[in-house]
Coordinates of N, CA, C and O in Angstrom, one line a residue:
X1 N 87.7 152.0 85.4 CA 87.0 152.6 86.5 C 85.6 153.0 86.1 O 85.3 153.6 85.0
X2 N 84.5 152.4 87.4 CA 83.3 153.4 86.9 C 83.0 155.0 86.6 O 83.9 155.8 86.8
X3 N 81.9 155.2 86.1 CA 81.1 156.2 86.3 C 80.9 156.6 87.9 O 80.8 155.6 88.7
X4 N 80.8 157.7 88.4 CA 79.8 157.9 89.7 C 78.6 157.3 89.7 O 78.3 156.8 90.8
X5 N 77.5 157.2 88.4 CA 76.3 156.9 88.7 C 76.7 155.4 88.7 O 75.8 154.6 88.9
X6 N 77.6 155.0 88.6 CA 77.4 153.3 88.4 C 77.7 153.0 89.8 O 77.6 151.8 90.0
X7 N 78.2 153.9 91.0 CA 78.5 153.2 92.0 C 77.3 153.3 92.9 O 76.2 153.8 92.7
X8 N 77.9 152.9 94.1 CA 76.6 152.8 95.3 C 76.9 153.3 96.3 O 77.7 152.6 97.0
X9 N 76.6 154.4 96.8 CA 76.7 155.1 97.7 C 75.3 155.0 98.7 O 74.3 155.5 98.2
X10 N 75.2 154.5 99.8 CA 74.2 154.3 100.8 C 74.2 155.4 101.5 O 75.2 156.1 101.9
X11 N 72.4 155.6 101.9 CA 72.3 156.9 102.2 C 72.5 156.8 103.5 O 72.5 157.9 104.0
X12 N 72.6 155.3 104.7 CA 72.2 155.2 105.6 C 74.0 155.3 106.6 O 74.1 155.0 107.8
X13 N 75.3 155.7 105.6 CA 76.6 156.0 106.0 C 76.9 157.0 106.1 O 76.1 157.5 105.3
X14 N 77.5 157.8 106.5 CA 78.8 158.7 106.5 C 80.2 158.5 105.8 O 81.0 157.5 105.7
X15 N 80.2 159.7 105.4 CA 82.0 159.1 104.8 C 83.0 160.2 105.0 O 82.6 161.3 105.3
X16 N 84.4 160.0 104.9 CA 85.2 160.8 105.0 C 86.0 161.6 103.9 O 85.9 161.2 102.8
X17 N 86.5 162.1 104.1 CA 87.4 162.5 102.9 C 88.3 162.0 102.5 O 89.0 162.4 101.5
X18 N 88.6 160.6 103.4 CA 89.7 159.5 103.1 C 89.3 158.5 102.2 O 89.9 157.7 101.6
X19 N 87.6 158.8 102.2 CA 86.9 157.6 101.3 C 86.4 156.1 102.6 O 86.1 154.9 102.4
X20 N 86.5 156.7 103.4 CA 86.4 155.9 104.5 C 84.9 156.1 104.8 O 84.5 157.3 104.8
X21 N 83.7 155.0 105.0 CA 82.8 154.9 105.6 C 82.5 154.9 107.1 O 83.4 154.5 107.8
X22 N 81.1 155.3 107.8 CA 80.9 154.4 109.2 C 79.1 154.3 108.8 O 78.4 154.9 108.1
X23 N 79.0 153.4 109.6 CA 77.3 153.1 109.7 C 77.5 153.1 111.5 O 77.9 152.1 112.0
X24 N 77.4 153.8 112.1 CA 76.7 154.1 113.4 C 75.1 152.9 113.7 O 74.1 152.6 113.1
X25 N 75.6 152.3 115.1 CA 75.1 150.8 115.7 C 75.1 151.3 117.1 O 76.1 151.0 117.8
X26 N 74.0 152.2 117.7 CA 74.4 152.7 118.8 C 75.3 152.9 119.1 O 75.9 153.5 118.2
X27 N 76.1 152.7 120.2 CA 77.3 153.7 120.5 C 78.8 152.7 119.4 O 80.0 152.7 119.8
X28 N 78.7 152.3 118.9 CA 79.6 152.1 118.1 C 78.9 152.1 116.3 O 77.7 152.2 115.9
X29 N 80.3 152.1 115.5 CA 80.4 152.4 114.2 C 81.0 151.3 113.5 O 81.8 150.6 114.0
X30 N 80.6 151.0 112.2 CA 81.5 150.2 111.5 C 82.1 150.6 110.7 O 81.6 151.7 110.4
X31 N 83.1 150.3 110.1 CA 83.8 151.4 109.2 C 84.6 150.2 108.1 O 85.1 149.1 108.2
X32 N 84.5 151.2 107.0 CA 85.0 150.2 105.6 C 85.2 151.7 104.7 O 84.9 152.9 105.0
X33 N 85.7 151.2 103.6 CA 85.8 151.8 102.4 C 84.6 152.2 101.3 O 83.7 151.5 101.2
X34 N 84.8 153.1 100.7 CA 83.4 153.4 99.9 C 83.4 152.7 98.6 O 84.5 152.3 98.2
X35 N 82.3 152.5 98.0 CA 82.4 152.0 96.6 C 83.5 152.5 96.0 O 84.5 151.9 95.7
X36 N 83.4 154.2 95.6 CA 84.5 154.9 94.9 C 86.2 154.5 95.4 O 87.2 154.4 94.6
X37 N 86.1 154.2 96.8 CA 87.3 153.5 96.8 C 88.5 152.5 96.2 O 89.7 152.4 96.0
X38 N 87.0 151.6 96.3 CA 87.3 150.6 95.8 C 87.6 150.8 94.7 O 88.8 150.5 94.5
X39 N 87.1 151.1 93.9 CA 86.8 151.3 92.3 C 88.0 151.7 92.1 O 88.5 150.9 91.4
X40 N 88.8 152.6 92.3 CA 90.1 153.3 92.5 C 91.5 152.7 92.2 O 92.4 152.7 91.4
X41 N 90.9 152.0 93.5 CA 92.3 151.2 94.0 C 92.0 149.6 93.1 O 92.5 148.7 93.8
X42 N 91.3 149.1 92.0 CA 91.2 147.7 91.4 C 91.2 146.4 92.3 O 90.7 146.6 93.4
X43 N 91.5 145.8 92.1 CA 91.3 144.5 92.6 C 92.2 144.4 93.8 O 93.4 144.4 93.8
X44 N 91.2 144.3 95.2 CA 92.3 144.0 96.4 C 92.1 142.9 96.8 O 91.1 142.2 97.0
X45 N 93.9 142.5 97.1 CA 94.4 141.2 97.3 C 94.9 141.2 98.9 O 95.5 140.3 99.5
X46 N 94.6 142.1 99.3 CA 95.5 141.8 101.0 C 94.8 142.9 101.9 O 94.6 144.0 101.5
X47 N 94.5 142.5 102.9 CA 93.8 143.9 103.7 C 94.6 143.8 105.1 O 94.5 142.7 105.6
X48 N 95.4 144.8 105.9 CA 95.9 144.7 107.2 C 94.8 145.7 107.9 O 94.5 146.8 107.6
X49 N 94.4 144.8 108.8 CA 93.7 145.1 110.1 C 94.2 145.7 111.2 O 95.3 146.0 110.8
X50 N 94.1 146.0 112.1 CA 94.4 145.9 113.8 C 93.7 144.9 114.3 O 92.8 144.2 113.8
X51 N 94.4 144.7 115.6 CA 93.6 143.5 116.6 C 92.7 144.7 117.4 O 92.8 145.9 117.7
X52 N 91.7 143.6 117.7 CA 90.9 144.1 118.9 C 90.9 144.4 119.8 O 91.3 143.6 120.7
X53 N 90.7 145.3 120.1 CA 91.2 146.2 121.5 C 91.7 147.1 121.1 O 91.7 147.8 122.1
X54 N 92.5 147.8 120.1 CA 93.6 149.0 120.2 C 92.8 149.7 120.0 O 91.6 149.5 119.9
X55 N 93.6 151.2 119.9 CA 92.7 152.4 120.0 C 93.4 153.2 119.4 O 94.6 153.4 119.6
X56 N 92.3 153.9 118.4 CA 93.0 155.3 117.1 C 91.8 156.4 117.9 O 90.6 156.4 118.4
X57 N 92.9 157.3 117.5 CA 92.3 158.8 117.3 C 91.3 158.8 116.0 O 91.2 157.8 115.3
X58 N 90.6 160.0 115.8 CA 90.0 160.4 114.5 C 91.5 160.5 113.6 O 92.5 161.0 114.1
X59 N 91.4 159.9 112.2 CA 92.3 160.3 111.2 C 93.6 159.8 111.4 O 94.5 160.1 110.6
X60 N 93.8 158.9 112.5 CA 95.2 157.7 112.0 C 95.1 156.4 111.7 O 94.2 155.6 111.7
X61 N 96.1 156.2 111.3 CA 96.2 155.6 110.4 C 95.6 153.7 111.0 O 95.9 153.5 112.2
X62 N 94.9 152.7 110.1 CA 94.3 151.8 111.0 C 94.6 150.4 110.7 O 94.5 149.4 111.4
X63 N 95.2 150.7 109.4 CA 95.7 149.5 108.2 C 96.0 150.0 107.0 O 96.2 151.2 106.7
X64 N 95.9 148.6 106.0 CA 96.3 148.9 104.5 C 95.7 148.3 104.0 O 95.4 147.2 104.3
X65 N 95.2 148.8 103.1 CA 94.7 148.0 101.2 C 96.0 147.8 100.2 O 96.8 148.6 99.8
X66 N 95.7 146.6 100.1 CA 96.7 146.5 98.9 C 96.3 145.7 97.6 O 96.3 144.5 97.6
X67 N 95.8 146.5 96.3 CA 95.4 146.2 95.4 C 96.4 145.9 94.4 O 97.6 146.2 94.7
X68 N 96.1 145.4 93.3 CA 97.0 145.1 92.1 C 98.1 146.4 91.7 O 99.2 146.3 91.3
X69 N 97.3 147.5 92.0 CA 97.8 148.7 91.7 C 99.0 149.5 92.5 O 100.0 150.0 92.0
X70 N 98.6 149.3 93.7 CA 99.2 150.1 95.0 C 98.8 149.5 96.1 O 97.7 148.8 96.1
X71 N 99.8 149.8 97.2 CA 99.4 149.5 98.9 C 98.8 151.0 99.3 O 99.5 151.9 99.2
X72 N 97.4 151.2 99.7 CA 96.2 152.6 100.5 C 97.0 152.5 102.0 O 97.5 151.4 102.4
X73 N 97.0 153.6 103.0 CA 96.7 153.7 104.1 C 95.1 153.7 104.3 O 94.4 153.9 103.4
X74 N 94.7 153.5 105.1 CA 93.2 153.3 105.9 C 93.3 154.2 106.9 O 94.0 153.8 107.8
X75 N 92.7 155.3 107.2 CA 92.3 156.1 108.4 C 90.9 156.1 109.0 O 89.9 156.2 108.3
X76 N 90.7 155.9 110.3 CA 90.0 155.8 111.1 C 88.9 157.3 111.0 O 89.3 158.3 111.5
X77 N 87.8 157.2 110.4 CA 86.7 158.7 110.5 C 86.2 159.0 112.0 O 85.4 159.9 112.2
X78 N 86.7 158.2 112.8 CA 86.2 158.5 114.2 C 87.3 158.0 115.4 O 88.1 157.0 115.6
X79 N 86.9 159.0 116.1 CA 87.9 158.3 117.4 C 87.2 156.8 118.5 O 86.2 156.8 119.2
X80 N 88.0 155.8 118.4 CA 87.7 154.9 119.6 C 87.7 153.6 119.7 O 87.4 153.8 118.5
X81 N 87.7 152.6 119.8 CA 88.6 151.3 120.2 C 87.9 150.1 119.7 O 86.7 149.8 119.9
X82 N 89.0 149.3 118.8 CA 88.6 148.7 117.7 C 87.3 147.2 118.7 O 87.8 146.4 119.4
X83 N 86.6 147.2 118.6 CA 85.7 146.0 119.1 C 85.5 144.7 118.7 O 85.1 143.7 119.4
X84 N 85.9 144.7 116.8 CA 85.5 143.7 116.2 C 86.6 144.1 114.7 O 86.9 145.2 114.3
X85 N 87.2 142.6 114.3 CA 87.9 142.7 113.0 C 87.1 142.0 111.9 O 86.7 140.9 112.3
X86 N 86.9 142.3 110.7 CA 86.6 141.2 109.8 C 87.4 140.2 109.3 O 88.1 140.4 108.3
X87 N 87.5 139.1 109.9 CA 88.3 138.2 109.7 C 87.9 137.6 108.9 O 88.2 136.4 109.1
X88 N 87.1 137.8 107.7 CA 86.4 137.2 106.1 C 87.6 137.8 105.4 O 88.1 137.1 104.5
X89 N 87.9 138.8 105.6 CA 89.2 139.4 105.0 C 90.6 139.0 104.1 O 91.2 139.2 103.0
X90 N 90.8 138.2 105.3 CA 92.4 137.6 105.6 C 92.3 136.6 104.2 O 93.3 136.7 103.4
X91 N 91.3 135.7 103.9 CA 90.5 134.4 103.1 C 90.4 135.4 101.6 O 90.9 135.2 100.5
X92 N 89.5 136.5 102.0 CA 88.6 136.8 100.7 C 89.0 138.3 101.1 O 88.5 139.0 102.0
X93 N 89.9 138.8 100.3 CA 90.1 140.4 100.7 C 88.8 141.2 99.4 O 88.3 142.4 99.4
X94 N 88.6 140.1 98.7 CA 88.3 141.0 97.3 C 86.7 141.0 97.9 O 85.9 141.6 97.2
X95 N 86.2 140.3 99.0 CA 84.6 141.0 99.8 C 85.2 142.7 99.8 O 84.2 143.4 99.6
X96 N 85.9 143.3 99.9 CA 86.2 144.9 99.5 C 85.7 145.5 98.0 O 85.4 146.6 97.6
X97 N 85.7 144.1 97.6 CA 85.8 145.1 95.8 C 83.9 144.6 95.6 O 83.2 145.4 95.0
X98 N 83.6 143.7 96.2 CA 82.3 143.1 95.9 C 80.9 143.4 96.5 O 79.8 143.4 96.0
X99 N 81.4 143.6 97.9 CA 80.2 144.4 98.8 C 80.9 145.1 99.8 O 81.1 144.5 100.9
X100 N 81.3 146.5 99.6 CA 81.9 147.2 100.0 C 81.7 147.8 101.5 O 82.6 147.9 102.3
X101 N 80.1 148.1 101.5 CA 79.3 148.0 102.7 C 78.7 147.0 103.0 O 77.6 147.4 103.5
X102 N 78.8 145.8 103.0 CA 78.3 144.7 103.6 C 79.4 143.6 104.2 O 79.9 143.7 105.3
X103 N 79.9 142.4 103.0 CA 80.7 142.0 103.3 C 82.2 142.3 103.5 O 83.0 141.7 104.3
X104 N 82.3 143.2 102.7 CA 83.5 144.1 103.0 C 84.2 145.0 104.0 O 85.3 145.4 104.0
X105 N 83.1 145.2 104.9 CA 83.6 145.9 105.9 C 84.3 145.7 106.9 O 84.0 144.7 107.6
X106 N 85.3 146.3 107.4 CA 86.7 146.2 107.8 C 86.6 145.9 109.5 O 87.1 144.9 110.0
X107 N 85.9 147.1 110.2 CA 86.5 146.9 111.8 C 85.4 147.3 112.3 O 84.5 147.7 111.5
X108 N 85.1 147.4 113.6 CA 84.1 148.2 114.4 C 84.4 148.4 115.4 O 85.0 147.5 116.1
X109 N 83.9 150.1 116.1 CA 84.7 150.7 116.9 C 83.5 151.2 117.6 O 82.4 151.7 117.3
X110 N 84.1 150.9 118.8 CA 82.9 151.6 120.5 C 83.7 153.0 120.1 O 84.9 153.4 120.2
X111 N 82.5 153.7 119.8 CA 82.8 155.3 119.7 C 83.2 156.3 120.9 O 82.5 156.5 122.0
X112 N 84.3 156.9 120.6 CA 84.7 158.1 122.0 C 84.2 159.2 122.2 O 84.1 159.8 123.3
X113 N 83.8 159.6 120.8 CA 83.1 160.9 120.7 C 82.0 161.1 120.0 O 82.2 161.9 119.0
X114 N 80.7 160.8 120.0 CA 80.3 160.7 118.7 C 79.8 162.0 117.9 O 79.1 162.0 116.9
X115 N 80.4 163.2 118.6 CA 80.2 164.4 117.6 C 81.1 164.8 116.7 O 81.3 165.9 116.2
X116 N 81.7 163.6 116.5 CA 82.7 163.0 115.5 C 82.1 162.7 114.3 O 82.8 163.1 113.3
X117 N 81.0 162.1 114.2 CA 80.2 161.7 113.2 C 79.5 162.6 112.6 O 78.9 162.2 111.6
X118 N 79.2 164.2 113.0 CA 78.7 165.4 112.9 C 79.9 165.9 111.9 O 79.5 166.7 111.1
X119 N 81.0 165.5 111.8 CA 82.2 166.1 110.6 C 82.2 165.0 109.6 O 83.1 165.1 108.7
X120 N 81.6 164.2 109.6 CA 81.6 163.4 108.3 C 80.5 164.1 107.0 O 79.9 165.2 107.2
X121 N 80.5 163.4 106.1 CA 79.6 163.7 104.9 C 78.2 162.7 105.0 O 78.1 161.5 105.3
X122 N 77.5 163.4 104.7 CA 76.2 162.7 103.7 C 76.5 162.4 102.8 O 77.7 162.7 102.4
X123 N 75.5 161.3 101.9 CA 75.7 160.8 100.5 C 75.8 162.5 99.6 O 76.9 163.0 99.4
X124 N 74.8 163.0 99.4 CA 75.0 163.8 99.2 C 76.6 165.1 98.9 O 77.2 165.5 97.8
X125 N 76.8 165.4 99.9 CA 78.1 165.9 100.2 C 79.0 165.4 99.7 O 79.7 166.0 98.9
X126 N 79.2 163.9 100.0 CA 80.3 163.3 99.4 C 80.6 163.2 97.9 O 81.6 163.3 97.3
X127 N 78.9 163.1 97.3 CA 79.2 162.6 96.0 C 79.5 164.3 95.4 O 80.2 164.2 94.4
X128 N 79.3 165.6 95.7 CA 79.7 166.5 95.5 C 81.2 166.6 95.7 O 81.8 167.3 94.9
X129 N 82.0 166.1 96.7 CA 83.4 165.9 96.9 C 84.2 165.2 95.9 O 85.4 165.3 95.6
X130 N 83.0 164.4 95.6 CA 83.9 163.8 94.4 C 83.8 164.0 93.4 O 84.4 163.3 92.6
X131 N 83.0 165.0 93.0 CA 82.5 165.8 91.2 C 83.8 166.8 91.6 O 84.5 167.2 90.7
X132 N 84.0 167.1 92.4 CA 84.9 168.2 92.7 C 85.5 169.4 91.7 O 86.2 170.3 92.1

C-alpha cells in the first residue's frame, strides 16, 4: 500500500466517507472510488454495476468491488437515478486500480438533491479523514 502523498486526490471531486467520489456535470454526478480506495482493496478483478435507470437513495448500497483480497460494497454519495454505466469495466475492471477518476469511473447519476453534495468532503477534509 501507498503512502497518502503518493496518491491522487483531485481537487475538482467530492468524496465520501465510504471512499466514494462524485465530480458534479450539471445536474448530474459521476461517481467512482478514490485513489485510497483503490490502494486498499489491491488489484480489482470484477466490478458489479446496476443498470440504467434504477434509483438509490444517498448511502445504499450500488454494487461491488471485488479485488484479490475481498468483495467492497459501493455506496451511492448522493441521491438519484443511475443515467450511464461504465461498461469498460466488465472487459478491464483493473481501469479502477489505474485511473481511478478517469477511466475508472463507475456510474452517473441525474441528481435528486443536490444539497447532497454540500455533506461530502473537499480534498482537503478527506485527506484529514484519512490521517485520522
Amino acid at each position: 500500500m501507498k503512502e497518502l502523498s503518493e496518491l491522487n486526490f483531485p481537487d475538482d471531486v467530492l468524496y465520501s466517507d465510504d471512499h466514494e467520489w462524485a465530480k458534479t456535470e450539471n445536474s448530474e454526478a459521476v461517481i467512482g472510488i478514490s485513489d485510497y480506495a483503490q490502494d486498499q482493496l489491491g488489484d480489482i478483478v470484477f466490478v458489479e454495476l446496476p443498470q440504467v435507470g434504477d434509483k438509490f437513495e444517498k448511502g445504499a448500497e450500488f454494487g461491488t468491488v471485488e479485488s484479490v483480497k475481498a468483495v467492497s460494497e459501493l455506496f451511492l454519495p448522493v441521491s438519484g437515478e443511475v443515467v450511464a454505466v461504465n461498461d469498460a469495466l466488465e472487459d478491464a475492471p483493473e481501469l479502477v486500480n489505474n485511473e481511478p477518476y478517469t477511466g475508472g469511473w463507475m456510474i452517473r447519476v441525474k441528481l435528486d438533491e443536490t444539497f447532497e453534495l454540500d455533506q461530502l468532503m473537499n480534498k482537503s477534509a478527506y485527506l484529514e479523514s484519512l490521517k485520522g
